[in-house]
Structures are given as structure tokens and as C-alpha cells.
mmCIF file with all atom_site columns, C-alpha atoms in Angstrom:
data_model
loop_
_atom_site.group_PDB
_atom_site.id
_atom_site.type_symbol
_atom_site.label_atom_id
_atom_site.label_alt_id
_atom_site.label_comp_id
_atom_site.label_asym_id
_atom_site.label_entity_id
_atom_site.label_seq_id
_atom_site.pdbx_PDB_ins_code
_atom_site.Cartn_x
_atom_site.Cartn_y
_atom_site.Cartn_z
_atom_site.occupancy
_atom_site.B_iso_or_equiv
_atom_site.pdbx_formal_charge
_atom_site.auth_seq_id
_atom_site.auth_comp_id
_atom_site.auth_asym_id
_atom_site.auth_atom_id
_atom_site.pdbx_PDB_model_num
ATOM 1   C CA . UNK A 1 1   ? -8.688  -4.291  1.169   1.00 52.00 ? 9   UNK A CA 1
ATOM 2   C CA . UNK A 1 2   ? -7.935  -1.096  3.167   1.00 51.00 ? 10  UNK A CA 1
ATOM 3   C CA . UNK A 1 3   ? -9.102  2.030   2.739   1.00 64.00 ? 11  UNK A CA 1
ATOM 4   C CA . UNK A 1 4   ? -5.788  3.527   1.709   1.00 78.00 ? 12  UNK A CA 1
ATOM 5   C CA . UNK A 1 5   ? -4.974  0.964   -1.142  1.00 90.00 ? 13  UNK A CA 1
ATOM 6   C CA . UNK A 1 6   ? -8.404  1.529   -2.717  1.00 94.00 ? 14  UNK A CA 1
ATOM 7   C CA . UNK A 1 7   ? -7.456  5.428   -2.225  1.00 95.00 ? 15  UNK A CA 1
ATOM 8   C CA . UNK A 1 8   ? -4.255  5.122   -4.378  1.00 97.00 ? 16  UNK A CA 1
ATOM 9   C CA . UNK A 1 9   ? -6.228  3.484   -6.830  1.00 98.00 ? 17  UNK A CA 1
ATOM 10  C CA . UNK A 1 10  ? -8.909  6.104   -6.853  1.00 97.00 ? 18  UNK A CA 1
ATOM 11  C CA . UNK A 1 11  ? -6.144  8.658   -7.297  1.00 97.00 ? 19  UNK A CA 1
ATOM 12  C CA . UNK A 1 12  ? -4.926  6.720   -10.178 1.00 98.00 ? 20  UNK A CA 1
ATOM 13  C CA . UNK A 1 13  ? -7.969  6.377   -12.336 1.00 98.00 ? 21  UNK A CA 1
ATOM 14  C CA . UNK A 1 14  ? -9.304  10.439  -11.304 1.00 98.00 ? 22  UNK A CA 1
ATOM 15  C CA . UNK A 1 15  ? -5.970  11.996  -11.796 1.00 98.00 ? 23  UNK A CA 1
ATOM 16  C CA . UNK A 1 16  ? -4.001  9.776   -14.474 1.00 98.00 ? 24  UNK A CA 1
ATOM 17  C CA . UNK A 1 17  ? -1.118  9.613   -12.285 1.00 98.00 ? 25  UNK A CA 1
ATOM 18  C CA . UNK A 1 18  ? 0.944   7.264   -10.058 1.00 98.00 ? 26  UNK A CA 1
ATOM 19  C CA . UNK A 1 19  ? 2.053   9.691   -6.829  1.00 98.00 ? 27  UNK A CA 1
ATOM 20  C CA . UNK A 1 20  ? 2.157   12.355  -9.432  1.00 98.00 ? 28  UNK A CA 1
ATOM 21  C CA . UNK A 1 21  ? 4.189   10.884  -11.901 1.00 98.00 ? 29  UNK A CA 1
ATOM 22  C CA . UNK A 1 22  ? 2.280   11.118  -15.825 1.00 98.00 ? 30  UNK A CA 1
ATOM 23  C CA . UNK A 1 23  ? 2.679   9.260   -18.723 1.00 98.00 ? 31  UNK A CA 1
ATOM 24  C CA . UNK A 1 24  ? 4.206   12.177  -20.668 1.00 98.00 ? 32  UNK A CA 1
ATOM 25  C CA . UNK A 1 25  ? 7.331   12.627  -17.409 1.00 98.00 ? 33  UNK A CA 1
ATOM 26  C CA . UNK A 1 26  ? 10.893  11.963  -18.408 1.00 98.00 ? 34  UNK A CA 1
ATOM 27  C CA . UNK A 1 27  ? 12.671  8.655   -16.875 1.00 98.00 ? 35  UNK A CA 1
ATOM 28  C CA . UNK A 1 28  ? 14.354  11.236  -14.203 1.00 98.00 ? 36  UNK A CA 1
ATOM 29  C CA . UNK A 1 29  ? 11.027  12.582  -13.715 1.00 98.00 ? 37  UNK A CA 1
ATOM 30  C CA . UNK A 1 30  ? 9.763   9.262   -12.554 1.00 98.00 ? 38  UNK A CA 1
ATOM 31  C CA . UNK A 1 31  ? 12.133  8.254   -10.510 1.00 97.00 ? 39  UNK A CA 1
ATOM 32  C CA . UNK A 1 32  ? 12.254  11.068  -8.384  1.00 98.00 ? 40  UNK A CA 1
ATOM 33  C CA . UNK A 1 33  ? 8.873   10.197  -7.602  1.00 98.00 ? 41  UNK A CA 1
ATOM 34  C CA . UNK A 1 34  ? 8.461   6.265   -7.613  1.00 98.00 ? 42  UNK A CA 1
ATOM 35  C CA . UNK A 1 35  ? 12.013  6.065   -6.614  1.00 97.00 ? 43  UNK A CA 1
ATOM 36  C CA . UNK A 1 36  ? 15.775  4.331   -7.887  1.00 96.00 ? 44  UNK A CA 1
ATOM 37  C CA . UNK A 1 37  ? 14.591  0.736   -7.149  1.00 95.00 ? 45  UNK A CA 1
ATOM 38  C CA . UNK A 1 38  ? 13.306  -0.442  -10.704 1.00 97.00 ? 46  UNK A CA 1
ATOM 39  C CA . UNK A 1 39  ? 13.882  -2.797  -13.395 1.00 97.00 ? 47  UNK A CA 1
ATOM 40  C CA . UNK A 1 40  ? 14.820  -0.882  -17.054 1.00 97.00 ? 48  UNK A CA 1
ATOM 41  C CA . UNK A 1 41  ? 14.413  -3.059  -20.209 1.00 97.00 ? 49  UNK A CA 1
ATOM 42  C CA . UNK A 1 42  ? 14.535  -2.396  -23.603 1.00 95.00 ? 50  UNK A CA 1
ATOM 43  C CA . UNK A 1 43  ? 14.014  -4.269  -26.917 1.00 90.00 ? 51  UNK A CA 1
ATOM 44  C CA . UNK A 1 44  ? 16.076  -1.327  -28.816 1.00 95.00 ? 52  UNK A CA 1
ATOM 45  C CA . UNK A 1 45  ? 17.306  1.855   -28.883 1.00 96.00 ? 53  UNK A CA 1
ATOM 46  C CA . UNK A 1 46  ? 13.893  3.598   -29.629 1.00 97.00 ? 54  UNK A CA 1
ATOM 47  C CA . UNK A 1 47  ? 11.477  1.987   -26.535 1.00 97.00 ? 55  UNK A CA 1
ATOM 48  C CA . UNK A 1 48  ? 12.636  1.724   -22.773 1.00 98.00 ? 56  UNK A CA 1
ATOM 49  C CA . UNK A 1 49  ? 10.485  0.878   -19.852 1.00 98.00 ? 57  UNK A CA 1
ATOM 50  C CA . UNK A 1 50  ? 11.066  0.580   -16.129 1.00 98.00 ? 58  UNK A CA 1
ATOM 51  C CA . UNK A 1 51  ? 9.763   -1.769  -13.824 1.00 98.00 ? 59  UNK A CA 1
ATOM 52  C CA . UNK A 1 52  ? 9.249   -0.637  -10.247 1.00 97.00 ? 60  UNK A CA 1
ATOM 53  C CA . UNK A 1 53  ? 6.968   -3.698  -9.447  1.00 94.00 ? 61  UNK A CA 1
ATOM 54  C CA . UNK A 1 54  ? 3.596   -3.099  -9.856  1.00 96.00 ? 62  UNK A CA 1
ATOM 55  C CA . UNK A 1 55  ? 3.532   -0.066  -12.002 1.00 98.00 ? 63  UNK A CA 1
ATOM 56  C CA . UNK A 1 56  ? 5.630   -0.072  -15.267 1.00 98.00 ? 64  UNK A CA 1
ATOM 57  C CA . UNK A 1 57  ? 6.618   3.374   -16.555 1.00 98.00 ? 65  UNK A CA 1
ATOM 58  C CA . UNK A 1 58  ? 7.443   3.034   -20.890 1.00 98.00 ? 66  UNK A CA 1
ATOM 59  C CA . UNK A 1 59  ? 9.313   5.320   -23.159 1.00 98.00 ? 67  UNK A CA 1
ATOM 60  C CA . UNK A 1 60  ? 9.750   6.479   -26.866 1.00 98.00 ? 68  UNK A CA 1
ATOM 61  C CA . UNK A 1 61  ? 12.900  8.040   -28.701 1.00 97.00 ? 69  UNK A CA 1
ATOM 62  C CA . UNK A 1 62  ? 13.356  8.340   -32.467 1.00 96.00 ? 70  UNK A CA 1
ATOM 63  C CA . UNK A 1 63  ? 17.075  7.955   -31.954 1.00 96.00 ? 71  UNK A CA 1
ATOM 64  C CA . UNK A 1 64  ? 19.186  7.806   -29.114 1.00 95.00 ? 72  UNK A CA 1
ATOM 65  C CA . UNK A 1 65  ? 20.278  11.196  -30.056 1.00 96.00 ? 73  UNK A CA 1
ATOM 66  C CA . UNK A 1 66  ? 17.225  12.341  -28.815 1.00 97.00 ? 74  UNK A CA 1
ATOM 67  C CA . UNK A 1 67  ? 15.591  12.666  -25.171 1.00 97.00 ? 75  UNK A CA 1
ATOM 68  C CA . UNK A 1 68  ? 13.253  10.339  -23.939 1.00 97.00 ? 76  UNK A CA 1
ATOM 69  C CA . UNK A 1 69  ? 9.171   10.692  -24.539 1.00 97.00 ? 77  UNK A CA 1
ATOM 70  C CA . UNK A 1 70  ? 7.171   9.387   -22.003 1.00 98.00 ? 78  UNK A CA 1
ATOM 71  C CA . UNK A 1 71  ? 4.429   6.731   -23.761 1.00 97.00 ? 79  UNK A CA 1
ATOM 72  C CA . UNK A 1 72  ? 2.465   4.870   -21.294 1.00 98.00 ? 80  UNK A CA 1
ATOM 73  C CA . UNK A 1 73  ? 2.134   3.697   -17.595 1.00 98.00 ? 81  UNK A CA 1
ATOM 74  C CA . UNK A 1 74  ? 0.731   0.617   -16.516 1.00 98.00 ? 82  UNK A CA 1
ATOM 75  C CA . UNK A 1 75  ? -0.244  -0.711  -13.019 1.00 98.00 ? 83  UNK A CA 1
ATOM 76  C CA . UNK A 1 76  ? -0.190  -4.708  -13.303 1.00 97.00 ? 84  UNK A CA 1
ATOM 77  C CA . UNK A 1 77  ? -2.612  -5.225  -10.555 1.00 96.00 ? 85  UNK A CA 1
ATOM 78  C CA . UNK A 1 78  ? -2.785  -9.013  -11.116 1.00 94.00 ? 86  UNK A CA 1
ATOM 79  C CA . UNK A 1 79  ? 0.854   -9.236  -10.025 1.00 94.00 ? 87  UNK A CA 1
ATOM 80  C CA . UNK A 1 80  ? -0.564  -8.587  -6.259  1.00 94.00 ? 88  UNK A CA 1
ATOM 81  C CA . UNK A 1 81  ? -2.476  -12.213 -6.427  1.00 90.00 ? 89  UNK A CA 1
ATOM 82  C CA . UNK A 1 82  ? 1.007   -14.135 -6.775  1.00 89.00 ? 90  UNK A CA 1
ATOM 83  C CA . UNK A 1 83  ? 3.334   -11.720 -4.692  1.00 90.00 ? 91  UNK A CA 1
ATOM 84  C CA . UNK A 1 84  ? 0.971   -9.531  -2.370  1.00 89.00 ? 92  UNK A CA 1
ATOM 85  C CA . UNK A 1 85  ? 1.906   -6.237  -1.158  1.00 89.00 ? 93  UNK A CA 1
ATOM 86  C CA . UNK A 1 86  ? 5.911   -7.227  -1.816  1.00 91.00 ? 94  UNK A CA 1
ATOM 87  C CA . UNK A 1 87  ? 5.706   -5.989  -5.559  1.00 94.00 ? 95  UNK A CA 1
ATOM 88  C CA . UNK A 1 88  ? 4.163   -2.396  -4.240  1.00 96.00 ? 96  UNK A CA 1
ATOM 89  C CA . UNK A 1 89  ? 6.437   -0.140  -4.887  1.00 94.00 ? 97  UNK A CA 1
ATOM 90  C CA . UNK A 1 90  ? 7.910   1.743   -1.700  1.00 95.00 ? 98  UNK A CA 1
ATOM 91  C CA . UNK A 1 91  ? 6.928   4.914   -2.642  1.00 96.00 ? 99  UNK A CA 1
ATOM 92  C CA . UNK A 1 92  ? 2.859   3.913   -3.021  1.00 96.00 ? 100 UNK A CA 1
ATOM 93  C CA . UNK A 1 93  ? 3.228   1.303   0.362   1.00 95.00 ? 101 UNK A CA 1
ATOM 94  C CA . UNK A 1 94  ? 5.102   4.457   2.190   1.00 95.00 ? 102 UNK A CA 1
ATOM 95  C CA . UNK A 1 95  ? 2.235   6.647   1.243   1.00 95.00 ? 103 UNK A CA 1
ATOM 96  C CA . UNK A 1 96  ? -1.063  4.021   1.134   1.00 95.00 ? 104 UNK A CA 1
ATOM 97  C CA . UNK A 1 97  ? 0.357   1.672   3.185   1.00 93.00 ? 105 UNK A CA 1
ATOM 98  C CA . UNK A 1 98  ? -0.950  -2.630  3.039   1.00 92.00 ? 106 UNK A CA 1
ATOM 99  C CA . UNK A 1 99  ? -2.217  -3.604  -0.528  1.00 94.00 ? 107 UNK A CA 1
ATOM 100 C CA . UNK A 1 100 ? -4.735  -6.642  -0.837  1.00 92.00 ? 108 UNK A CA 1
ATOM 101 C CA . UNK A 1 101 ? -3.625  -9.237  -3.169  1.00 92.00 ? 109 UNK A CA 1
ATOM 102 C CA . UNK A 1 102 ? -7.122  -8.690  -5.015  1.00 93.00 ? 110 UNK A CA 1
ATOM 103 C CA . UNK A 1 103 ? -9.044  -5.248  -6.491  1.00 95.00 ? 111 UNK A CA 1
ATOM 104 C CA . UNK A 1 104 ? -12.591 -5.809  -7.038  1.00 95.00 ? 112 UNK A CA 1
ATOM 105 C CA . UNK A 1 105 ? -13.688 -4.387  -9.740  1.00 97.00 ? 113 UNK A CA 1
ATOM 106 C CA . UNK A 1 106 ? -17.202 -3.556  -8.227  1.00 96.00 ? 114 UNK A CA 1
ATOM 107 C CA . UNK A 1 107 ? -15.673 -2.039  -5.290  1.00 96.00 ? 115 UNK A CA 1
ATOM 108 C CA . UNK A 1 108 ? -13.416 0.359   -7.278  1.00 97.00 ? 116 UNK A CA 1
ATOM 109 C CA . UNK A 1 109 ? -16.200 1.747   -9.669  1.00 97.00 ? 117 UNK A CA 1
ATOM 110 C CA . UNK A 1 110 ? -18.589 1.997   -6.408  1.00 96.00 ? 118 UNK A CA 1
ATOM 111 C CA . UNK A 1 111 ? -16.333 4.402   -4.810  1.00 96.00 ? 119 UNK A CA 1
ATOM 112 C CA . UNK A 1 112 ? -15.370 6.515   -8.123  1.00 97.00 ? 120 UNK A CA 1
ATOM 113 C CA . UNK A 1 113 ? -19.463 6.858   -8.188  1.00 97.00 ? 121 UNK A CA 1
ATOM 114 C CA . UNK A 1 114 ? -18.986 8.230   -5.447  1.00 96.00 ? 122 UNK A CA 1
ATOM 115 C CA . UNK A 1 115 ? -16.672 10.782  -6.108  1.00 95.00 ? 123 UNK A CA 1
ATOM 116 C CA . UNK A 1 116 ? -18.773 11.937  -9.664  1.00 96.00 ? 124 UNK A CA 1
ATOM 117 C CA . UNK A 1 117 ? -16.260 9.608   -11.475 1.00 97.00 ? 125 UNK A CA 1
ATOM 118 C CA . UNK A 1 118 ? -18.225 7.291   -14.159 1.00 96.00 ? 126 UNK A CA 1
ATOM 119 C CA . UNK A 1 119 ? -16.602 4.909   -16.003 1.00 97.00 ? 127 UNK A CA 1
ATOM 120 C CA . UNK A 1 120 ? -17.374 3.969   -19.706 1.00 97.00 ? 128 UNK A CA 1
ATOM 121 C CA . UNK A 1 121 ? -17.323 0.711   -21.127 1.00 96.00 ? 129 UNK A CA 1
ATOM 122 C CA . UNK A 1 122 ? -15.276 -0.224  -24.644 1.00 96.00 ? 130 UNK A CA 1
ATOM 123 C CA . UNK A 1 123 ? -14.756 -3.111  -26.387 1.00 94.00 ? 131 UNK A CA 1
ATOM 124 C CA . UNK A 1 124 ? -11.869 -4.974  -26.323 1.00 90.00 ? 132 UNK A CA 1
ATOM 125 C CA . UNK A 1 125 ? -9.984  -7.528  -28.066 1.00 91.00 ? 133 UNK A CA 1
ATOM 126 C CA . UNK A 1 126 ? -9.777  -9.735  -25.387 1.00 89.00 ? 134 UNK A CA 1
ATOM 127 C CA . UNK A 1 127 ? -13.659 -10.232 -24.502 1.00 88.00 ? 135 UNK A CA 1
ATOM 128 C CA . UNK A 1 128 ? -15.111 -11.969 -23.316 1.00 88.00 ? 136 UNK A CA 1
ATOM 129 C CA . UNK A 1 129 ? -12.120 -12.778 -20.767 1.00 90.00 ? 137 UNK A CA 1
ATOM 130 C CA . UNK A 1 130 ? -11.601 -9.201  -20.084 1.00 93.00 ? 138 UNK A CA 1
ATOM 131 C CA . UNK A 1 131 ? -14.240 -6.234  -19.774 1.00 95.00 ? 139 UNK A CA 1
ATOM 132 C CA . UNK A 1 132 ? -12.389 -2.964  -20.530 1.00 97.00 ? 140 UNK A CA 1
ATOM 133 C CA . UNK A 1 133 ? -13.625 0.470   -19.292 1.00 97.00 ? 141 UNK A CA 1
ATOM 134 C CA . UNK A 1 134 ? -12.309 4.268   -19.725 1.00 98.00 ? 142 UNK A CA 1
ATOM 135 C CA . UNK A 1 135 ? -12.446 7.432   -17.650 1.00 98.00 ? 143 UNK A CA 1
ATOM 136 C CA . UNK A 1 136 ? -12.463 10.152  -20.258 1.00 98.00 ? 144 UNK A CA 1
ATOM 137 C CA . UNK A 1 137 ? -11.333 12.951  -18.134 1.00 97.00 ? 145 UNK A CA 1
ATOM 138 C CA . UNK A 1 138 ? -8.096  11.009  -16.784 1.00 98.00 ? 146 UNK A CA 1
ATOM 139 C CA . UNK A 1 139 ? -7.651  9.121   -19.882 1.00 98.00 ? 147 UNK A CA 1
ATOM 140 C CA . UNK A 1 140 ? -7.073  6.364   -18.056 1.00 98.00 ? 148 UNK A CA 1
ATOM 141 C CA . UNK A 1 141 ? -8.600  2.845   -18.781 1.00 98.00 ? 149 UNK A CA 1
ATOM 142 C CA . UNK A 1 142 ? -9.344  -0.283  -16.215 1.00 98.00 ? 150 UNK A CA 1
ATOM 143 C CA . UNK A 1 143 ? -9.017  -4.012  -17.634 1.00 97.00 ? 151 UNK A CA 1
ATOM 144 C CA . UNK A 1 144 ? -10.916 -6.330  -15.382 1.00 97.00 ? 152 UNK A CA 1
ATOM 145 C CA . UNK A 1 145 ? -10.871 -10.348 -15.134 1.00 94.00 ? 153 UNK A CA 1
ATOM 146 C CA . UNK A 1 146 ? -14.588 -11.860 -16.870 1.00 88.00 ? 154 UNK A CA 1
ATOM 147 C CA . UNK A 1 147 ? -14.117 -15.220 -17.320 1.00 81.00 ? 155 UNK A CA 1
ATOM 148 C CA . UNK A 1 148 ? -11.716 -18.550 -17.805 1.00 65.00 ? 156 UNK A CA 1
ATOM 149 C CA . UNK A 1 149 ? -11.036 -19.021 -21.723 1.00 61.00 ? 157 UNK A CA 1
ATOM 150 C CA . UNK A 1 150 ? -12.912 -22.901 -22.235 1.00 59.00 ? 158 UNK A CA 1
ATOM 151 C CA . UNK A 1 151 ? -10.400 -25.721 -21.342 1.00 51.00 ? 159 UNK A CA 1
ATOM 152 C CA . UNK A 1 152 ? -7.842  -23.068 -20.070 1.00 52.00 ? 160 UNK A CA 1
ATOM 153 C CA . UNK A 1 153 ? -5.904  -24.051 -16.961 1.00 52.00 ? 161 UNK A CA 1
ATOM 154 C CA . UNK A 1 154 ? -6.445  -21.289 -14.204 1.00 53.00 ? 162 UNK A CA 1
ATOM 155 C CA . UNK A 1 155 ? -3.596  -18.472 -14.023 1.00 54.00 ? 163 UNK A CA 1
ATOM 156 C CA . UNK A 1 156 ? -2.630  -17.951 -10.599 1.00 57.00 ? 164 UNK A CA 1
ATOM 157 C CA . UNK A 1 157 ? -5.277  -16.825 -8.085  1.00 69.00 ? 165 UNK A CA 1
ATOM 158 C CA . UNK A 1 158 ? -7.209  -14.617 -10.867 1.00 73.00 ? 166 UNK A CA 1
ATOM 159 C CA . UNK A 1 159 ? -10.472 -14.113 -9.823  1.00 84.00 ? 167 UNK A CA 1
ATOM 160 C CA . UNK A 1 160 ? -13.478 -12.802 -12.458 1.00 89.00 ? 168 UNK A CA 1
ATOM 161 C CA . UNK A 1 161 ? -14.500 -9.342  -11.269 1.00 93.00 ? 169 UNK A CA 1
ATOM 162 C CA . UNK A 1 162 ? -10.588 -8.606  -10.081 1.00 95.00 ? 170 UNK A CA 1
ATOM 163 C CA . UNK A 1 163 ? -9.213  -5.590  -11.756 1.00 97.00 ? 171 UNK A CA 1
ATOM 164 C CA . UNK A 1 164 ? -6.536  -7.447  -13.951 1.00 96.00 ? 172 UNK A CA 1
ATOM 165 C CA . UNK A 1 165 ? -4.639  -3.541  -15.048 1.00 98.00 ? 173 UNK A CA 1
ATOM 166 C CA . UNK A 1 166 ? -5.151  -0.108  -14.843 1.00 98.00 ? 174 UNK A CA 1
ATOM 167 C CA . UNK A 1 167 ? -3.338  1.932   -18.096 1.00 98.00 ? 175 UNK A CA 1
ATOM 168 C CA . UNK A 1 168 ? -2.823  5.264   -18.934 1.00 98.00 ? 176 UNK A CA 1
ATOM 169 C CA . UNK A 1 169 ? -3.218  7.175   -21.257 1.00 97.00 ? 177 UNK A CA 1
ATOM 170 C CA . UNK A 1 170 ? -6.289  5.893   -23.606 1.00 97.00 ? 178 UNK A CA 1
ATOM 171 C CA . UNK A 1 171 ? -7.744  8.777   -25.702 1.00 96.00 ? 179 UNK A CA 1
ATOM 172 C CA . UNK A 1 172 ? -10.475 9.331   -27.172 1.00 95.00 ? 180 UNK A CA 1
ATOM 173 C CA . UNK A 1 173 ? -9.405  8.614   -30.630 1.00 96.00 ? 181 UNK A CA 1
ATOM 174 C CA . UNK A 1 174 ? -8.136  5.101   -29.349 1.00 94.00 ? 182 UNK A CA 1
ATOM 175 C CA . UNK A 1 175 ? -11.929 4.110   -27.917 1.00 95.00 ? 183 UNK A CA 1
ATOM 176 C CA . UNK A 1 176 ? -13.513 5.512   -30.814 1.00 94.00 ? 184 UNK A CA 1
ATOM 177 C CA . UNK A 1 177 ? -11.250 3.099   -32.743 1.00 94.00 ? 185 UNK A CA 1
ATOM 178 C CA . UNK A 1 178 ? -12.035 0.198   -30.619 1.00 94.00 ? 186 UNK A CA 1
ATOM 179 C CA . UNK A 1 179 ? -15.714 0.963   -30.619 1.00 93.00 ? 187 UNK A CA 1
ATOM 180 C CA . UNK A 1 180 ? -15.361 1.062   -34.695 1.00 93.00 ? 188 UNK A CA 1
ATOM 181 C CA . UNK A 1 181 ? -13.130 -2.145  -34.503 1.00 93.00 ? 189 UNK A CA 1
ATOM 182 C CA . UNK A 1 182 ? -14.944 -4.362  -32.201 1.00 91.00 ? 190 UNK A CA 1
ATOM 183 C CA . UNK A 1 183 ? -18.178 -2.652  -31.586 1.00 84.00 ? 191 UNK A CA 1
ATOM 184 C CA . UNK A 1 184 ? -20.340 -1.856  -28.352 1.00 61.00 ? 192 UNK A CA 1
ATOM 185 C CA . UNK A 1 185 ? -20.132 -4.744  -26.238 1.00 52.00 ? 193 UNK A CA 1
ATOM 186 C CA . UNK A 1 186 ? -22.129 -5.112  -23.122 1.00 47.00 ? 194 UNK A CA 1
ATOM 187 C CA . UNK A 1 187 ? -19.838 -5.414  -19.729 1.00 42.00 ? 195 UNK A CA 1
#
């Protein structure tokens, strides 16, 4: 992986942003940063999201009366292992440059070390497949690849110890729940 893919993600999990762009911004917002090439869906008139590859941007109204409320990113890293770099948005390849189809997950948390940014571990739903683990400044949470469910066929090139997503926001309220929910599981 190069140095300035694993830099964007860095940037991701210590600032809770993508180029800048939060949760909380406004569709317009977004795409002034991430740019007008994206996907927008919606199941109704209350939820929207927008797809600009890897990273998908979601959105809450209580009518369509009233302005959007930005909700949620997501960066589906796992998309890289079937499409490579292609699915990087222009913005983050124009400013990172070449993304590996794989993030290691031990890679990633060695370098926010690095940096004074620790990681904490919360259980999940989807253990043992899936580890998750939270950066409480950012609010930003990391879902990485553990194992093949038994007698399940193998999707795509996943790899156990790849960084599956990276999500943001996650509060503290949210792990607390999960912690009360599924209890302290051991990564």
C-alpha cells in the first residue's frame, strides 16, 4: 500500500472526516468537497444517501419540507478488493493518489500508535466474523475482516485482518450500548 493511501485513512479515523467533509455537512456541502460524480438513492422521502464509490455520504429529513441532516458516512473499504483504486473517488485519488486493493488492519492501528491515536475495541453483532473498534475522540469506528462464517463460500478476495469499513460517527452512548448488548469481547 503507499504511503499516501494509508495517510487518507489516518486522516479519516483522527479527524472524522473524508477531505473535510463530516457526517453532520449538507448534500451541497459534500459535494463541493468529494465532488458531482455520485450515485443518490433513497428508500423514501425521509433518508437519502450518495454514493461516490468508496465512501457513501447518508441523510435524514422529517419531511421533505425540511432541509437535509447529515446522519452518517461510510468508507466501504472492501469494495477496493473487487474494483481496486477505480471506485476511489477522484477527489481522495487526486489528493492521496494509488489505493491498494487491501487495508491491513495491523498496519492501520500501527501507524495511528504512532500518532497517540489508540483504538478501543467493542463488541459487535457480527463476531466473530468481524472485530469492531472505536476512536473516541473522532467518533469514528473501524470494522475489520476475522474469519469465514463455517461452510460459507468465500466473498471476493476478503482477507481476515483487512479493514472491511471505516464509519462515522459512533458515540459514546452507541458503544456503551453495544458493550451492554453484547458484552466485552476480546479482538
Amino acid at each position: 500500500m503507499t504511503p499516501h493511501s494509508l495517510a487518507f485513512y489516518v486522516d479519516v479515523v483522527t479527524t472524522g472526516t473524508v477531505l473535510g467533509a463530516k457526517p453532520t455537512d449538507s448534500p451541497d456541502q459534500v459535494t463541493a468537497i468529494l465532488g458531482s460524480d455520485f450515485a443518490e438513492n433513497s428508500l423514501d422521502v425521509h433518508n437519502m444517501w450518495r454514493d461516490y464509490g468508496m465512501a457513501e455520504f447518508f441523510w435524514v429529513r422529517e419531511s421533505p419540507h425540511h432541509p437535509w441532516e447529515g446522519h452518517h458516512f461510510t468508507l466501504h473499504v472492501h469494495r477496493l478488493s473487487y474494483w481496486g483504486g477505480s471506485i476511489v473517488n477522484g477527489a481522495m485519488r487526486e489528493r492521496y493518489g494509488r489505493f491498494d486493493r487491501h487495508l491491513r488492519f495491523d498496519k492501520l492501528a500501527r501507524l495511528l500508535t504512532k500518532r497517540g491515536v489508540h483504538l478501543e475495541d467493542v463488541p459487535d453483532a457480527n463476531a466473530p466474523a468481524f472485530t469492531m473498534h472505536w476512536q473516541p475522540a473522532s467518533q469514528v469506528s473501524v470494522m475489520v475482516f476475522r474469519a469465514h462464517e463455517e461452510g460459507e463460500r468465500r466473498r471476493g478476495t476478503d482477507r481476515v485482518g483487512d479493514v472491511y469499513a471505516i464509519s462515522s460517527p459512533m458515540n459514546a452512548e452507541a458503544v456503551a450500548w453495544s458493550r451492554a448488548r453484547y458484552g466485552r469481547q476480546d479482538a
